[in-house]
Amino acid sequence: DIQMTQSPSSLSASVGDRVTITCRASQSITSYLNWYQHKPGKAPKLLIYAASSLQSGVPSRFSGSGSGTDFTLTISSLQPEDFATYYCQQSYSTRYTFGQGTKLEIK
Amino acid sequence: QVQLVQSGAEVKKPGSSVKVSCKASGGTFSSYVFSWVRQAPGQGLEWMGGIIPMFDTPNYAQKFQGRVTITADESTSTAYMELSSLRSEDTAVYYCATLDPGYAFDIWGQGTMVTVSS
């Protein structure tokens, strides 16, 4: 199975900060990379699909980039509602796999 | 827009089985690609397997092969996930989700808590 590794595992930041989360695949997944936001007690929410396409209804402060094995999720200016756990997920293989998650906390 | 509604919380004994349902509404059931994803307490999201009702061929993560069975019933627009030989480590919230044409999980059920305890 394709392994997905996120860094950092946790991150403390303040409202208004610019934040970047990285995700590395164990092999090339071209652009088959998605990002999700997950809050306690809620279902995960799709933010970015195909590495850089913004899901409908998601604020433009979220952006994604990368291809091959290295990807990033950037939040340009953190808002209070952005504190959550973020996951990358590959869909290159039909044995889909997620990264271990990055917990974004308030500093 | 499809909506997914899952069955309610379950408490099971170790060694038993659990079957969680996911009823879809608002679309063409047979064309969807359903997956099941779980999150154990303090852990991340874990893909377990999926099915395309049109082809009725499930696909499982290696970790769960032999212990999970995913099915779909077109007559009721419901997908199912059955996990057997339950152990305490299977205590988790189980989600169903559909894969969109861009190969991302865009629609999710509300989650079903399964607790395995003696």
CSV table of C-alpha atoms in Angstrom, one decimal:
chain,number,residue,atom,x,y,z
A,1,ASP,CA,0.0,0.0,0.0
A,2,ILE,CA,1.1,3.6,-0.6
A,3,GLN,CA,2.2,5.2,2.6
A,4,MET,CA,1.4,8.9,3.3
A,5,THR,CA,3.5,10.8,5.8
A,6,GLN,CA,2.4,14.2,7.0
A,7,SER,CA,4.5,16.8,8.8
A,8,PRO,CA,4.3,18.2,11.3
A,9,SER,CA,2.1,16.0,13.5
A,10,SER,CA,0.9,19.0,15.4
A,11,LEU,CA,1.3,22.7,15.0
A,12,SER,CA,0.5,25.7,17.2
A,13,ALA,CA,-0.4,28.9,15.5
A,14,SER,CA,-2.3,32.2,16.0
A,15,VAL,CA,-5.2,33.7,14.2
A,16,GLY,CA,-4.0,35.5,11.2
A,17,ASP,CA,-0.9,33.2,10.7
A,18,ARG,CA,0.1,31.6,7.5
A,19,VAL,CA,0.3,27.8,8.0
A,20,THR,CA,1.8,25.1,5.7
A,21,ILE,CA,1.3,21.4,6.2
A,22,THR,CA,3.3,18.9,4.1
A,23,CYS,CA,2.4,15.4,2.9
A,24,ARG,CA,4.8,12.9,1.3
A,25,ALA,CA,3.8,9.8,-0.6
A,26,SER,CA,5.9,6.6,-0.6
A,27,GLN,CA,5.7,6.6,-4.4
A,28,SER,CA,4.5,8.9,-7.1
A,29,ILE,CA,0.8,9.5,-7.0
A,30,THR,CA,0.8,12.2,-9.7
A,31,SER,CA,-1.9,14.6,-8.6
A,32,TYR,CA,-4.2,12.1,-6.9
A,33,LEU,CA,-4.0,13.9,-3.5
A,34,ASN,CA,-6.8,15.2,-1.4
A,35,TRP,CA,-7.0,17.2,1.8
A,36,TYR,CA,-9.6,17.0,4.5
A,37,GLN,CA,-10.4,19.0,7.7
A,38,HIS,CA,-11.7,17.0,10.6
A,39,LYS,CA,-13.3,18.5,13.8
A,40,PRO,CA,-14.3,16.4,16.9
A,41,GLY,CA,-17.8,15.0,16.6
A,42,LYS,CA,-18.1,15.9,12.9
A,43,ALA,CA,-17.6,14.1,9.7
A,44,PRO,CA,-14.4,15.0,7.7
A,45,LYS,CA,-14.8,17.8,5.2
A,46,LEU,CA,-13.1,17.8,1.8
A,47,LEU,CA,-11.1,20.9,1.3
A,48,ILE,CA,-8.8,20.3,-1.7
A,49,TYR,CA,-9.0,17.6,-4.4
A,50,ALA,CA,-6.6,16.6,-7.2
A,51,ALA,CA,-3.8,18.4,-5.2
A,52,SER,CA,-4.8,21.9,-6.0
A,53,SER,CA,-8.5,22.2,-6.8
A,54,LEU,CA,-10.6,24.0,-4.2
A,55,GLN,CA,-13.8,22.1,-3.3
A,56,SER,CA,-16.9,24.2,-3.8
A,57,GLY,CA,-17.8,26.3,-0.8
A,58,VAL,CA,-14.3,26.1,0.8
A,59,PRO,CA,-12.8,29.5,1.6
A,60,SER,CA,-10.1,30.7,-0.7
A,61,ARG,CA,-7.6,31.0,2.1
A,62,PHE,CA,-7.1,27.3,1.7
A,63,SER,CA,-4.8,26.2,-1.2
A,64,GLY,CA,-2.9,23.1,-2.2
A,65,SER,CA,0.1,22.4,-4.4
A,66,GLY,CA,2.4,19.7,-5.4
A,67,SER,CA,2.7,16.6,-7.6
A,68,GLY,CA,4.5,13.3,-7.7
A,69,THR,CA,5.4,12.6,-4.1
A,70,ASP,CA,5.4,16.0,-2.3
A,71,PHE,CA,2.4,18.1,-1.5
A,72,THR,CA,1.4,21.0,0.7
A,73,LEU,CA,-1.7,22.5,2.1
A,74,THR,CA,-1.5,26.2,2.9
A,75,ILE,CA,-3.9,28.3,5.0
A,76,SER,CA,-3.1,31.9,4.2
A,77,SER,CA,-4.6,33.6,7.2
A,78,LEU,CA,-5.8,31.4,10.0
A,79,GLN,CA,-9.3,31.9,11.3
A,80,PRO,CA,-10.7,30.7,14.6
A,81,GLU,CA,-12.8,28.0,12.8
A,82,ASP,CA,-9.7,26.5,11.1
A,83,PHE,CA,-8.4,24.9,14.3
A,84,ALA,CA,-8.9,21.2,13.5
A,85,THR,CA,-7.0,18.2,12.3
A,86,TYR,CA,-6.0,18.0,8.7
A,87,TYR,CA,-5.4,14.8,6.7
A,88,CYS,CA,-4.0,14.1,3.3
A,89,GLN,CA,-5.3,11.1,1.3
A,90,GLN,CA,-4.1,9.5,-1.9
A,91,SER,CA,-6.5,8.1,-4.5
A,92,TYR,CA,-3.9,7.0,-7.0
A,93,SER,CA,-4.3,3.5,-5.8
A,94,THR,CA,-7.8,2.1,-5.1
A,95,ARG,CA,-6.4,1.0,-1.8
A,96,TYR,CA,-6.9,4.5,-0.6
A,97,THR,CA,-4.7,5.7,2.3
A,98,PHE,CA,-4.6,8.7,4.6
A,99,GLY,CA,-1.8,10.5,6.3
A,100,GLN,CA,-1.6,10.3,10.0
A,101,GLY,CA,-3.0,13.8,10.5
A,102,THR,CA,-1.8,17.2,11.5
A,103,LYS,CA,-3.5,18.7,14.6
A,104,LEU,CA,-3.6,22.5,14.3
A,105,GLU,CA,-4.0,24.1,17.7
A,106,ILE,CA,-4.3,27.7,19.0
A,107,LYS,CA,-1.1,29.2,20.3
B,1,GLN,CA,-26.8,16.0,-3.9
B,2,VAL,CA,-26.5,12.7,-2.2
B,3,GLN,CA,-27.0,12.4,1.5
B,4,LEU,CA,-25.7,9.5,3.6
B,5,VAL,CA,-27.4,8.5,6.9
B,6,GLN,CA,-25.8,5.8,9.0
B,7,SER,CA,-27.3,3.5,11.6
B,8,GLY,CA,-27.0,4.1,15.3
B,9,ALA,CA,-24.3,3.4,17.9
B,10,GLU,CA,-23.5,-0.2,18.8
B,11,VAL,CA,-22.0,-1.9,21.8
B,12,LYS,CA,-20.5,-5.3,21.1
B,13,LYS,CA,-18.7,-8.1,22.9
B,14,PRO,CA,-15.2,-9.1,21.9
B,15,GLY,CA,-15.3,-11.9,19.3
B,16,SER,CA,-18.7,-10.8,18.0
B,17,SER,CA,-19.6,-9.0,14.7
B,18,VAL,CA,-21.1,-5.7,13.9
B,19,LYS,CA,-23.0,-4.5,10.8
B,20,VAL,CA,-23.3,-0.8,10.1
B,21,SER,CA,-25.6,0.6,7.4
B,22,CYS,CA,-25.4,3.7,5.3
B,23,LYS,CA,-28.5,4.7,3.5
B,24,ALA,CA,-28.1,7.0,0.5
B,25,SER,CA,-30.7,9.4,-0.9
B,26,GLY,CA,-30.7,12.0,-3.6
B,27,GLY,CA,-28.8,10.3,-6.4
B,28,THR,CA,-28.3,7.2,-8.5
B,29,PHE,CA,-27.2,4.6,-6.0
B,30,SER,CA,-25.7,2.1,-8.4
B,31,SER,CA,-23.2,4.6,-9.8
B,32,TYR,CA,-21.7,5.7,-6.5
B,33,VAL,CA,-18.4,4.5,-5.1
B,34,PHE,CA,-18.9,3.8,-1.4
B,35,SER,CA,-16.1,3.5,1.1
B,36,TRP,CA,-15.8,2.9,4.8
B,37,VAL,CA,-13.4,4.9,6.9
B,38,ARG,CA,-12.9,4.6,10.7
B,39,GLN,CA,-11.3,6.7,13.4
B,40,ALA,CA,-10.3,5.0,16.7
B,41,PRO,CA,-10.0,7.2,19.8
B,42,GLY,CA,-6.9,9.3,19.5
B,43,GLN,CA,-6.0,7.9,16.1
B,44,GLY,CA,-6.3,9.1,12.5
B,45,LEU,CA,-8.5,8.3,9.7
B,46,GLU,CA,-8.2,4.7,8.3
B,47,TRP,CA,-9.7,3.5,5.0
B,48,MET,CA,-11.2,0.0,5.4
B,49,GLY,CA,-12.6,-0.8,2.0
B,50,GLY,CA,-15.2,0.1,-0.5
B,51,ILE,CA,-17.7,-1.0,-3.2
B,52,ILE,CA,-19.3,0.1,-6.4
B,53,PRO,CA,-22.9,-1.2,-6.3
B,54,MET,CA,-23.0,-1.3,-10.1
B,55,PHE,CA,-20.2,-3.8,-10.2
B,56,ASP,CA,-20.8,-5.3,-6.8
B,57,THR,CA,-17.1,-6.0,-6.3
B,58,PRO,CA,-15.7,-4.9,-3.0
B,59,ASN,CA,-12.2,-3.8,-2.4
B,60,TYR,CA,-10.6,-4.1,1.1
B,61,ALA,CA,-7.5,-2.7,2.8
B,62,GLN,CA,-5.1,-5.5,3.5
B,63,LYS,CA,-5.3,-4.9,7.2
B,64,PHE,CA,-9.0,-5.8,7.3
B,65,GLN,CA,-9.0,-8.5,4.6
B,66,GLY,CA,-10.8,-11.6,5.9
B,67,ARG,CA,-12.5,-9.7,8.7
B,68,VAL,CA,-14.6,-7.1,6.9
B,69,THR,CA,-17.4,-7.6,4.4
B,70,ILE,CA,-18.8,-4.6,2.5
B,71,THR,CA,-22.0,-5.0,0.5
B,72,ALA,CA,-24.6,-2.9,-1.2
B,73,ASP,CA,-28.4,-3.4,-1.6
B,74,GLU,CA,-29.7,-1.4,-4.6
B,75,SER,CA,-33.3,-2.1,-3.6
B,76,THR,CA,-32.9,-0.1,-0.5
B,77,SER,CA,-30.1,2.2,-1.6
B,78,THR,CA,-28.0,1.1,1.4
B,79,ALA,CA,-24.4,0.1,1.8
B,80,TYR,CA,-23.3,-2.1,4.7
B,81,MET,CA,-20.0,-2.8,6.5
B,82,GLU,CA,-19.7,-5.9,8.6
B,83,LEU,CA,-16.7,-6.4,10.8
B,84,SER,CA,-16.2,-9.7,12.5
B,85,SER,CA,-14.0,-11.1,15.3
B,86,LEU,CA,-14.2,-7.8,17.1
B,87,ARG,CA,-11.6,-6.7,19.6
B,88,SER,CA,-11.2,-3.7,21.8
B,89,GLU,CA,-9.0,-2.0,19.2
B,90,ASP,CA,-12.0,-1.9,16.8
B,91,THR,CA,-13.7,0.6,19.1
B,92,ALA,CA,-14.0,3.6,16.8
B,93,VAL,CA,-16.3,5.9,14.9
B,94,TYR,CA,-17.1,4.3,11.5
B,95,TYR,CA,-17.9,6.6,8.5
B,96,CYS,CA,-19.3,5.8,5.1
B,97,ALA,CA,-18.3,8.2,2.3
B,98,THR,CA,-18.8,8.5,-1.4
B,99,LEU,CA,-16.0,9.0,-3.9
B,100,ASP,CA,-16.6,11.8,-6.4
B,101,PRO,CA,-15.5,11.9,-10.1
B,102,GLY,CA,-12.4,13.6,-8.9
B,103,TYR,CA,-11.5,10.6,-6.8
B,104,ALA,CA,-12.1,12.4,-3.4
B,105,PHE,CA,-14.4,11.6,-0.6
B,106,ASP,CA,-16.9,14.4,-0.9
B,107,ILE,CA,-20.0,13.2,0.9
B,108,TRP,CA,-19.8,11.6,4.3
B,109,GLY,CA,-22.3,10.0,6.7
B,110,GLN,CA,-22.6,11.3,10.2
B,111,GLY,CA,-20.5,8.4,11.7
B,112,THR,CA,-21.5,5.4,13.8
B,113,MET,CA,-19.8,4.8,17.2
B,114,VAL,CA,-18.9,1.1,17.7
B,115,THR,CA,-17.7,0.2,21.2
B,116,VAL,CA,-16.2,-3.2,21.8
B,117,SER,CA,-16.2,-4.1,25.5
B,118,SER,CA,-16.7,-7.1,27.7
